[in-house]
PDB file of C-alpha atoms in Angstrom:
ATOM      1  CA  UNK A   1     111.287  60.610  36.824  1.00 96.00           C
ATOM      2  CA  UNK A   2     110.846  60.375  40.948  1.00 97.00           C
ATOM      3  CA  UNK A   3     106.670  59.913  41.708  1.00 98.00           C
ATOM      4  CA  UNK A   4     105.673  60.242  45.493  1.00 98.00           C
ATOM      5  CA  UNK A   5     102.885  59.069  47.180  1.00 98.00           C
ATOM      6  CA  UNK A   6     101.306  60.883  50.670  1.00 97.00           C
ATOM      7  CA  UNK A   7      99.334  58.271  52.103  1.00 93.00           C
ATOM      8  CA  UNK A   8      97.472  57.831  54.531  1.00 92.00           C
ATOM      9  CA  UNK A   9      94.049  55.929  55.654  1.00 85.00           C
ATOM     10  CA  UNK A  10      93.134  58.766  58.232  1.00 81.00           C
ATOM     11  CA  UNK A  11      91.853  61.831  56.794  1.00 80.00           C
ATOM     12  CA  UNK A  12      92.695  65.408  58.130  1.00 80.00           C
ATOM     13  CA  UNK A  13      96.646  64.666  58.515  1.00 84.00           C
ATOM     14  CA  UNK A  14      97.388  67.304  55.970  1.00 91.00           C
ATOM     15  CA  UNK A  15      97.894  64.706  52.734  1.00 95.00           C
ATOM     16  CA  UNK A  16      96.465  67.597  50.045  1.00 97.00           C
ATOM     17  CA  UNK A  17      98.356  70.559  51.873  1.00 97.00           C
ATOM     18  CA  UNK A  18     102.025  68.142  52.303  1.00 98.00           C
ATOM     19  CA  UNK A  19     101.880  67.143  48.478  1.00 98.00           C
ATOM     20  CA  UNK A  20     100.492  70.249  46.991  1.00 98.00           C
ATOM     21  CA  UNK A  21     103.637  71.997  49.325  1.00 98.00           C
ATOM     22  CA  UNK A  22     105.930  69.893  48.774  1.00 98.00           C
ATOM     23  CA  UNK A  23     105.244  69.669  44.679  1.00 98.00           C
ATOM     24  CA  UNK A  24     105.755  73.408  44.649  1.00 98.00           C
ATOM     25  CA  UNK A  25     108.841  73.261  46.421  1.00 98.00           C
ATOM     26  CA  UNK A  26     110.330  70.685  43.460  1.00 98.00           C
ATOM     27  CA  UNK A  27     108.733  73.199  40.906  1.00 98.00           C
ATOM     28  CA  UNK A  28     110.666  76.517  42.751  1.00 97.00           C
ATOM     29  CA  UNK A  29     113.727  74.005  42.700  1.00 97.00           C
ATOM     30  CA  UNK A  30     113.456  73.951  39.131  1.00 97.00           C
ATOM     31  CA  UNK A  31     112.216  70.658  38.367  1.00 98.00           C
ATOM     32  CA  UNK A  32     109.152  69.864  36.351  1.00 98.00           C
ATOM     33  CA  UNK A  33     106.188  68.624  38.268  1.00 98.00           C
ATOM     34  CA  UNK A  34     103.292  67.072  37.886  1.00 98.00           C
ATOM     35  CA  UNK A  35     100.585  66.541  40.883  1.00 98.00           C
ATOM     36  CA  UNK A  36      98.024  63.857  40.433  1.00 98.00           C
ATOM     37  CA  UNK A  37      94.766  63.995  42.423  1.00 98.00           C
ATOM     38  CA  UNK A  38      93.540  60.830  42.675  1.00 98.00           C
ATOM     39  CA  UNK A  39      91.069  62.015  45.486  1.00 97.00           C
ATOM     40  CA  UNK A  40      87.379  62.107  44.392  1.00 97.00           C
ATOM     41  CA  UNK A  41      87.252  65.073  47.114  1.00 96.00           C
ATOM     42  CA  UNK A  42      89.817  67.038  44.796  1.00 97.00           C
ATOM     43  CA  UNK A  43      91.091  69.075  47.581  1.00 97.00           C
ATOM     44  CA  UNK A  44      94.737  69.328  45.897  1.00 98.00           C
ATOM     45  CA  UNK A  45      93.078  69.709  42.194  1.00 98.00           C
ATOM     46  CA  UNK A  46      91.304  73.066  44.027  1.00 98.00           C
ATOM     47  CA  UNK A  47      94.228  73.927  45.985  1.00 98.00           C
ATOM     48  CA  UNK A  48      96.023  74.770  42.889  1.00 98.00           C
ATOM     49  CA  UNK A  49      93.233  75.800  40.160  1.00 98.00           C
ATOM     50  CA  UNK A  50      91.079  77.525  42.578  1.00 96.00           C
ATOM     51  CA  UNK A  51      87.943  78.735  40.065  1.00 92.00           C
ATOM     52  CA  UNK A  52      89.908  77.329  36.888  1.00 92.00           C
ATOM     53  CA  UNK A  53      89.371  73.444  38.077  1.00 95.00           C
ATOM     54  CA  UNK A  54      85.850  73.381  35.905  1.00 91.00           C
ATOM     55  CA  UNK A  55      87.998  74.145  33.016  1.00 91.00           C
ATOM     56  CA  UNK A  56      90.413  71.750  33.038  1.00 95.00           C
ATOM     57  CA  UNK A  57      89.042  69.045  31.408  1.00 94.00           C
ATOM     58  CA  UNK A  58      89.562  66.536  30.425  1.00 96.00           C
ATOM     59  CA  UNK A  59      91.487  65.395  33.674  1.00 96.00           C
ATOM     60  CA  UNK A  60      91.004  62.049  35.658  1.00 97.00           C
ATOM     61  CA  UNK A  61      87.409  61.181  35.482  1.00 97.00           C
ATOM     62  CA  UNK A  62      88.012  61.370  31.135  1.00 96.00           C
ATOM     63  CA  UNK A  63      91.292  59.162  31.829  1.00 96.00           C
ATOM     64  CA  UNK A  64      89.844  56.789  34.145  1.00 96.00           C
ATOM     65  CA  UNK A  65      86.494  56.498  31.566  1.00 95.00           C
ATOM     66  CA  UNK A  66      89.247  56.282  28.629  1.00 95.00           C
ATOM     67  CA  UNK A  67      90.195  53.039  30.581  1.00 94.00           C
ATOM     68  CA  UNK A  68      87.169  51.314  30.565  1.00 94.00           C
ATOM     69  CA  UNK A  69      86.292  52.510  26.960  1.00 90.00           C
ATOM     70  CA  UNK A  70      88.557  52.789  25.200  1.00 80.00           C
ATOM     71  CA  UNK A  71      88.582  53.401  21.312  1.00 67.00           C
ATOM     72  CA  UNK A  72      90.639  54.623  18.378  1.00 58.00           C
ATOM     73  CA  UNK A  73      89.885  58.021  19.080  1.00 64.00           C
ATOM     74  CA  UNK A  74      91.347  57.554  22.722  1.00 86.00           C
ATOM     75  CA  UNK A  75      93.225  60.820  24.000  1.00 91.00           C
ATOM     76  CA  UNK A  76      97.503  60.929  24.477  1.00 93.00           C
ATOM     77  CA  UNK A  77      98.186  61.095  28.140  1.00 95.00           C
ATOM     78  CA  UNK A  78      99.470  64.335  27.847  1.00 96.00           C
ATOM     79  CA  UNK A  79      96.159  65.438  27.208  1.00 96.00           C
ATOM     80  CA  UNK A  80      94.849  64.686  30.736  1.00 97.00           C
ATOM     81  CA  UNK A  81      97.560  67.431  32.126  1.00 98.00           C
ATOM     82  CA  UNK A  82      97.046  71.075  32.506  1.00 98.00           C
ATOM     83  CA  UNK A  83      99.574  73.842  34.046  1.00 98.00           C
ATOM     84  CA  UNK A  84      98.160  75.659  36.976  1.00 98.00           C
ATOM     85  CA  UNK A  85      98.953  79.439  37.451  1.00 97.00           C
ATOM     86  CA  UNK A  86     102.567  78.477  39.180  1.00 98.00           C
ATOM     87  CA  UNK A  87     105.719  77.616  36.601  1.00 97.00           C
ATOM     88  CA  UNK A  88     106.888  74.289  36.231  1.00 98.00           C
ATOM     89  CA  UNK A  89     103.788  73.076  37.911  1.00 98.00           C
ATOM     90  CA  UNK A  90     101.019  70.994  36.299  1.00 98.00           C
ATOM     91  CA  UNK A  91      98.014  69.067  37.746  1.00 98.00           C
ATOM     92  CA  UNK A  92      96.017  66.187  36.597  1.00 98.00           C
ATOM     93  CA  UNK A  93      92.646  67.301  38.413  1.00 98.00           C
ATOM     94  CA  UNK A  94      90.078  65.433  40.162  1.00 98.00           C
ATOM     95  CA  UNK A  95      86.648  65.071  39.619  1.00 96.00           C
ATOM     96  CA  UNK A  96      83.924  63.662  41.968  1.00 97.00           C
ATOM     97  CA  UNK A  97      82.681  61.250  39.358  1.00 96.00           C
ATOM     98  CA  UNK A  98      86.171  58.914  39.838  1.00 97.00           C
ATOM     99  CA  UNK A  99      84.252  57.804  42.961  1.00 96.00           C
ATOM    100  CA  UNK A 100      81.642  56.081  40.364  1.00 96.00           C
ATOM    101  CA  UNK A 101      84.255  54.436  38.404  1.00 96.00           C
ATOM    102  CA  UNK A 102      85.848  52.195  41.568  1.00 96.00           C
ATOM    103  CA  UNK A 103      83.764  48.967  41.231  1.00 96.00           C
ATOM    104  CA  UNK A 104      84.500  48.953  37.314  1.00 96.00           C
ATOM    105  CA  UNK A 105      87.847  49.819  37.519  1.00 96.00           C
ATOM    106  CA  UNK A 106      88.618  46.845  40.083  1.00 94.00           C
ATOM    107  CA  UNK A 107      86.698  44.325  38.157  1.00 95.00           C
ATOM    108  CA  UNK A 108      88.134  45.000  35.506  1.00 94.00           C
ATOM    109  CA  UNK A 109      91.612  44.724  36.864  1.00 94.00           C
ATOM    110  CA  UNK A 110      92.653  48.150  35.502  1.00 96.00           C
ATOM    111  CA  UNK A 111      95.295  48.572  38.570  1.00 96.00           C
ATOM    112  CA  UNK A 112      98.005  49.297  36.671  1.00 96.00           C
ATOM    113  CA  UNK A 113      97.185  51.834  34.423  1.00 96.00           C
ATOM    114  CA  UNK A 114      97.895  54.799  36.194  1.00 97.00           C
ATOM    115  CA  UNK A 115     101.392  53.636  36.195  1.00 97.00           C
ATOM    116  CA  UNK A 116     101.402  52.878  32.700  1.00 96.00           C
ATOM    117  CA  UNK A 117     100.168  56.411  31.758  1.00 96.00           C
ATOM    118  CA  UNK A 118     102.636  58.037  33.984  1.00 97.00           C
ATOM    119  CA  UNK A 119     105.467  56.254  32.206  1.00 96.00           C
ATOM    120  CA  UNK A 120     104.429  57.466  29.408  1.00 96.00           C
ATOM    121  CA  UNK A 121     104.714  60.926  30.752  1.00 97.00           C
ATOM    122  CA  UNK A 122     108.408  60.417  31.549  1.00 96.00           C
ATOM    123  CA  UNK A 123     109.904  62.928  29.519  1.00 96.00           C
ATOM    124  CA  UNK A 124     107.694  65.330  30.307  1.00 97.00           C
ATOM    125  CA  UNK A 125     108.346  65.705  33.788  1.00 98.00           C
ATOM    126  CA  UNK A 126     111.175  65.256  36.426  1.00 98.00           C
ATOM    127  CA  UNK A 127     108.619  64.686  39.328  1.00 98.00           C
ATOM    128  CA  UNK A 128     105.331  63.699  40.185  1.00 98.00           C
ATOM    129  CA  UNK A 129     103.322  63.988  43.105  1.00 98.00           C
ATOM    130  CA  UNK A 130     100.287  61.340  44.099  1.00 98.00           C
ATOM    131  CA  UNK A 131      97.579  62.780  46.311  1.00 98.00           C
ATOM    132  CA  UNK A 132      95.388  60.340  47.760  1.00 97.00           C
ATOM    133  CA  UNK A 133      92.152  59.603  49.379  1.00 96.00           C
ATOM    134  CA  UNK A 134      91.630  58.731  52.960  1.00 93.00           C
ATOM    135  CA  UNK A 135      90.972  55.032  52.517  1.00 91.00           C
ATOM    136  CA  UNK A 136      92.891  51.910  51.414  1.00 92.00           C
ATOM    137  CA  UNK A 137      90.903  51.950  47.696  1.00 96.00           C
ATOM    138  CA  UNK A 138      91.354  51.541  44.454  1.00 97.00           C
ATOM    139  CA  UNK A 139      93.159  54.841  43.745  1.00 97.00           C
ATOM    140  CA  UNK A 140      95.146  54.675  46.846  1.00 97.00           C
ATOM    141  CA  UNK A 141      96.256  51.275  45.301  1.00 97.00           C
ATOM    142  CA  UNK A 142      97.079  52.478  41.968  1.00 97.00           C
ATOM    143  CA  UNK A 143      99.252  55.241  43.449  1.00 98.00           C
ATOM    144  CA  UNK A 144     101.588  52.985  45.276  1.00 98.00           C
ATOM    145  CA  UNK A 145     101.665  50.830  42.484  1.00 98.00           C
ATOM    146  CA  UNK A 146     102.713  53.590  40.737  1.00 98.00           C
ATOM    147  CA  UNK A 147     105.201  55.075  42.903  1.00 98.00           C
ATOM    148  CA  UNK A 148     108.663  54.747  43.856  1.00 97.00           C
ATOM    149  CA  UNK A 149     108.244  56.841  46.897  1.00 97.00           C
ATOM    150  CA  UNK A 150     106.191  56.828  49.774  1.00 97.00           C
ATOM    151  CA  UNK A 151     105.512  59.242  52.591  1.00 97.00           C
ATOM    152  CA  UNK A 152     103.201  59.090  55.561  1.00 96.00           C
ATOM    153  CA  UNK A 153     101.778  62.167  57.379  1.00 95.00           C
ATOM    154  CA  UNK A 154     101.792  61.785  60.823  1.00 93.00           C
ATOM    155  CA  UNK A 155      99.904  64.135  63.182  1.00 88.00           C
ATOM    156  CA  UNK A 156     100.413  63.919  66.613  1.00 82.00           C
ATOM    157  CA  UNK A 157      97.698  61.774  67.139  1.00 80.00           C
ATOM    158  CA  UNK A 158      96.670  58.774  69.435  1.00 79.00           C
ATOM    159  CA  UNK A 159      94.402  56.996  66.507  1.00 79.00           C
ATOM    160  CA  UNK A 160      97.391  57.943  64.086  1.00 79.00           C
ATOM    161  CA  UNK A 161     100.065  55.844  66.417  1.00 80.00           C
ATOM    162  CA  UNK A 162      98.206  53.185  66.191  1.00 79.00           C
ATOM    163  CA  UNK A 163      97.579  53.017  62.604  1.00 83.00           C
ATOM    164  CA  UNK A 164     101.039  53.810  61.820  1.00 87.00           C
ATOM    165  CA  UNK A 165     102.642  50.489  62.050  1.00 86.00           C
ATOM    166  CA  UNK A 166      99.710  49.436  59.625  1.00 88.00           C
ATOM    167  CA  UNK A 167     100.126  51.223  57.334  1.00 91.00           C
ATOM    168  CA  UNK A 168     104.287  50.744  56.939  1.00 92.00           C
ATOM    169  CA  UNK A 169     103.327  46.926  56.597  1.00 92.00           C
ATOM    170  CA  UNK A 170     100.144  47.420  53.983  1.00 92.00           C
ATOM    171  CA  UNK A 171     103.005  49.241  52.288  1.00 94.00           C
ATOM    172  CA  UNK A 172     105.642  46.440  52.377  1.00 94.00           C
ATOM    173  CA  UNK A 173     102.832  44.141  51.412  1.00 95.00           C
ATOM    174  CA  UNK A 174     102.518  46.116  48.014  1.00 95.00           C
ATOM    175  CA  UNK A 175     105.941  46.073  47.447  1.00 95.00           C
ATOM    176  CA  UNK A 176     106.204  42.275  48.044  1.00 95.00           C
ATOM    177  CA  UNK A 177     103.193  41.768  45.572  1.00 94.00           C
ATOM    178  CA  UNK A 178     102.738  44.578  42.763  1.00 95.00           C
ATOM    179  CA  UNK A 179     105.560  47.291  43.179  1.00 97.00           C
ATOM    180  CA  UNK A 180     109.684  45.817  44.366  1.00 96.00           C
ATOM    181  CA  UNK A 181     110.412  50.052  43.842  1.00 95.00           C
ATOM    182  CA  UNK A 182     108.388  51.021  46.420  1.00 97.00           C
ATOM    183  CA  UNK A 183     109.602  52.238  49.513  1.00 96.00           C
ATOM    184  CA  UNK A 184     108.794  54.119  52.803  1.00 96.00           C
ATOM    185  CA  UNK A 185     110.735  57.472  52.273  1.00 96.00           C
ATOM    186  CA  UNK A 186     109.738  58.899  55.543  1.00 96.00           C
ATOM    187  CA  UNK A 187     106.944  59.788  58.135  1.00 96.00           C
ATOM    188  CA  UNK A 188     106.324  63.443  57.611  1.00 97.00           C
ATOM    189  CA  UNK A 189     105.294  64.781  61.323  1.00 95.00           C
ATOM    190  CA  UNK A 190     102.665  67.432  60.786  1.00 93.00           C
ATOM    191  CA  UNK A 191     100.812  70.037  62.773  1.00 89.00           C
ATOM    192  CA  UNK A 192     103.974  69.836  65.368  1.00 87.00           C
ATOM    193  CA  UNK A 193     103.432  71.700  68.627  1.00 85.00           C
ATOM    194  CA  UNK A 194     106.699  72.417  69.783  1.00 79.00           C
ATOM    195  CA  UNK A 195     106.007  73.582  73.245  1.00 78.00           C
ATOM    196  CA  UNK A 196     103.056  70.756  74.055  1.00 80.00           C
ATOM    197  CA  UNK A 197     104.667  67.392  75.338  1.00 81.00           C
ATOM    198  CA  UNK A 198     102.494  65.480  73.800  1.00 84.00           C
ATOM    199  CA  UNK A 199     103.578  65.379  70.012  1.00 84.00           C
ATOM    200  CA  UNK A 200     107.260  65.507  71.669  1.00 87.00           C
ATOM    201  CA  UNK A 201     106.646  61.984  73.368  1.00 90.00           C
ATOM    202  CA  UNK A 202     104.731  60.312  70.148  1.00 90.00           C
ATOM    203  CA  UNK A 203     107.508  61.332  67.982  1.00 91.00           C
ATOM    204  CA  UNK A 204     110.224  60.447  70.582  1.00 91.00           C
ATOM    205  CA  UNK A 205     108.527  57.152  70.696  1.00 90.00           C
ATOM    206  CA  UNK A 206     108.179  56.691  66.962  1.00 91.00           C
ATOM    207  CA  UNK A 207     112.124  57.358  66.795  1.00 92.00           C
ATOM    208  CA  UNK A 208     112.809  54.679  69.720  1.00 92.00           C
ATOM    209  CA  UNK A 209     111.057  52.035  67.402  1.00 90.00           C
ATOM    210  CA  UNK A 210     113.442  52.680  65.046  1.00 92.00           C
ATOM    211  CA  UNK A 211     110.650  54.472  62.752  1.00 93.00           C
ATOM    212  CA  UNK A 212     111.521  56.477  59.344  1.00 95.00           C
ATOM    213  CA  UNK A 213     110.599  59.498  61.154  1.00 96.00           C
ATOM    214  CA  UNK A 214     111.873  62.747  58.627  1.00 97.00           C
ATOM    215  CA  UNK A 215     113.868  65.583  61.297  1.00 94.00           C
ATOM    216  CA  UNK A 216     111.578  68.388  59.725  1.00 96.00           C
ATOM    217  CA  UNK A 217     108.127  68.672  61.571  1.00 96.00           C
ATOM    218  CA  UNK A 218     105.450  70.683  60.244  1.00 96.00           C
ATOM    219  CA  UNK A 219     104.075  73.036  62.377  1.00 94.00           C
ATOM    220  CA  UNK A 220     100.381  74.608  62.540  1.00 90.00           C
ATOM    221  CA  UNK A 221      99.325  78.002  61.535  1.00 93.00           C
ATOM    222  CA  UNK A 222      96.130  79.317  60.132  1.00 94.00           C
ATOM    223  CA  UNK A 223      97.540  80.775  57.162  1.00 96.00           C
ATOM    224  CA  UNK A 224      97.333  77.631  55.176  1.00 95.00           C
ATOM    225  CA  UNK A 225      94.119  78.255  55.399  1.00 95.00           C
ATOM    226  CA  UNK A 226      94.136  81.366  53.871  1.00 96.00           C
ATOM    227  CA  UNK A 227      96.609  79.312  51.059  1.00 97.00           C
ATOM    228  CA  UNK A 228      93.948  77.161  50.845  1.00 97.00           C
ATOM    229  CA  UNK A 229      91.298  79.571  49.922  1.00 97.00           C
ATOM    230  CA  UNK A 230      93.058  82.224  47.804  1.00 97.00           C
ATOM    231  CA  UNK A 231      94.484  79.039  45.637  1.00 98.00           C
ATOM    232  CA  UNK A 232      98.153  79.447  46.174  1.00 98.00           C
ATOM    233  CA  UNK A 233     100.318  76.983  47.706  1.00 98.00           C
ATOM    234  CA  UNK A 234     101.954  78.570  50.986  1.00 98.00           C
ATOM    235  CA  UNK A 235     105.382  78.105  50.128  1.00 96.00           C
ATOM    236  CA  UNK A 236     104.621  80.697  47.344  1.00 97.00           C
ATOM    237  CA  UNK A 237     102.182  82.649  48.702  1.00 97.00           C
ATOM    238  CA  UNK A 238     104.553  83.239  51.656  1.00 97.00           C
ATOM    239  CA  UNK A 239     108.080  82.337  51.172  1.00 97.00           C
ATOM    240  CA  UNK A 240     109.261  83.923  54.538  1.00 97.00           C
ATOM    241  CA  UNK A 241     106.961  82.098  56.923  1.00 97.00           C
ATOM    242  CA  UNK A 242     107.922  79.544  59.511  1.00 97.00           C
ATOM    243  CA  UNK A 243     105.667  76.614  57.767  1.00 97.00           C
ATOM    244  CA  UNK A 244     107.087  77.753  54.405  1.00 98.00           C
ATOM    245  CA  UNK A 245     110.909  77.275  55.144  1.00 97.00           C
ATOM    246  CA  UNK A 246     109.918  73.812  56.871  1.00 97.00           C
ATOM    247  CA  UNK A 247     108.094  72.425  53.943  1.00 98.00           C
ATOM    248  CA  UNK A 248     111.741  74.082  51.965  1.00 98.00           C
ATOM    249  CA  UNK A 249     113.823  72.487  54.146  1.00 98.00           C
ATOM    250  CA  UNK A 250     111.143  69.280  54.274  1.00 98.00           C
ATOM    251  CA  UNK A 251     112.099  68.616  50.437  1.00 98.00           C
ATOM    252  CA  UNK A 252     115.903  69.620  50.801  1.00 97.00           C
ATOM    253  CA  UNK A 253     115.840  66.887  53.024  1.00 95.00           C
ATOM    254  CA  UNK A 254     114.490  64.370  49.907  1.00 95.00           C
ATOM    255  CA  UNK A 255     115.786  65.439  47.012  1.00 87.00           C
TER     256      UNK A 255
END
């Protein structure tokens, strides 16, 4: 079982639209797949349940509270997973309340047990995706403990440049400590502006330093948003568009 990880400390780079994309590319592939929001915003967990999220319960907040509590009536991990409308795809949702759980969590040490439930999942899925918030937390943690995998959206951005080098070495720092299968698969360049110079310089320089920089960039277009609202990832809602075939060809690229 492959498990990803989109991370990345700045928010609005795209992290819930890249994994929820990219996880239904592995699904149309044929593969099983699981997403895991481990963002208290839920933005992936909505992306792909739309008005069904209050009814899939429990889900992280219940797994996360299992943790601390745990007793003899304590659910299977299996239990935590529900399918979404889309085949071969299944979500472990969000809730807000995760956000409440951090300081206990960390106290208590409970880092690894996301991973530990995941392997547990093993033969139930042939992928899983890792959606996380934007800050260096707890969850964030837990996912690239958990993961073998890790990809960084990148978007074009001054703040995001600077960061970038960062982040690659808080990754190599996790591998070195918690995690020797973790690597940087590659920098995903998203909301790509072909005809401004701009994002063409960054990325040229990004390449020049020898960067993991992936050769499919994401471009912009407002009908994510419209994925985003009517619940359907874009690659399924619109298989012909642009942004479609480049999240397609964006997976081809790491299977």
């Amino acid at each position: 079982m492959k498990i990803r990880v989109v991370f990345n400390q700045k928010g609005g780079v795209g992290k819930s639209t890249i994994t929820v994309n990219l996880a239904a590319a592995a699904a149309k592939a044929g593969c099983r797949v699981l997403v895991v929001d481990l963002d208290p915003q839920g933005n992936s967990s909505h992306y792909l349940l739309g008005s069904g999220l209050d009814l899939a319960k429990p889900g992280l907040f219940e797994f996360f509270d299992q943790v601390l509590n745990f007793s003899m009536y304590a659910k299977a991990p299996r239990e935590f997973v529900h399918p979404t409308p889309f085949e071969l795809l299944s979500i472990m949702p969000s809730d807000p309340l995760i956000a409440e759980l951090e300081s206990k969590l960390e106290s208590r040490h409970k880092i690894y047990k996301l991973r530990e439930v995941l392997h547990e999942l093993t033969d139930d899925f042939d992928e899983v995706w890792l959606d996380t918030p934007p800050a260096l937390n707890f969850f964030t943690l837990s996912a690239l403990i958990a993961a073998q995998g890790c990809l960084i959206p990148f978007d074009c951005d001054e703040f995001s440049r600077h960061a970038l080098l960062g982040l690659i070495d808080r990754v190599a720092e996790i591998r070195n400590d918690h995690n020797a299968d973790l690597v940087v698969e590659g920098i995903i360049v998203n909301q790509y502006q072909a005809r401004a110079s701009l994002p063409a310089r960054m990325v040229a320089e990004l390449q020049a330093q020898g960067l993991p920089v992936l050769d499919v960039f994401l471009g912009a277009s407002v009908k994510v948003r419209e994925s985003h609202e009517r619940a359907i990832p874009l690659l399924l809602l619109d298989p012909g568009h642009k942004l479609s075939q480049q999240f397609s060809a964006l997976y081809a690229l790491l299977r």
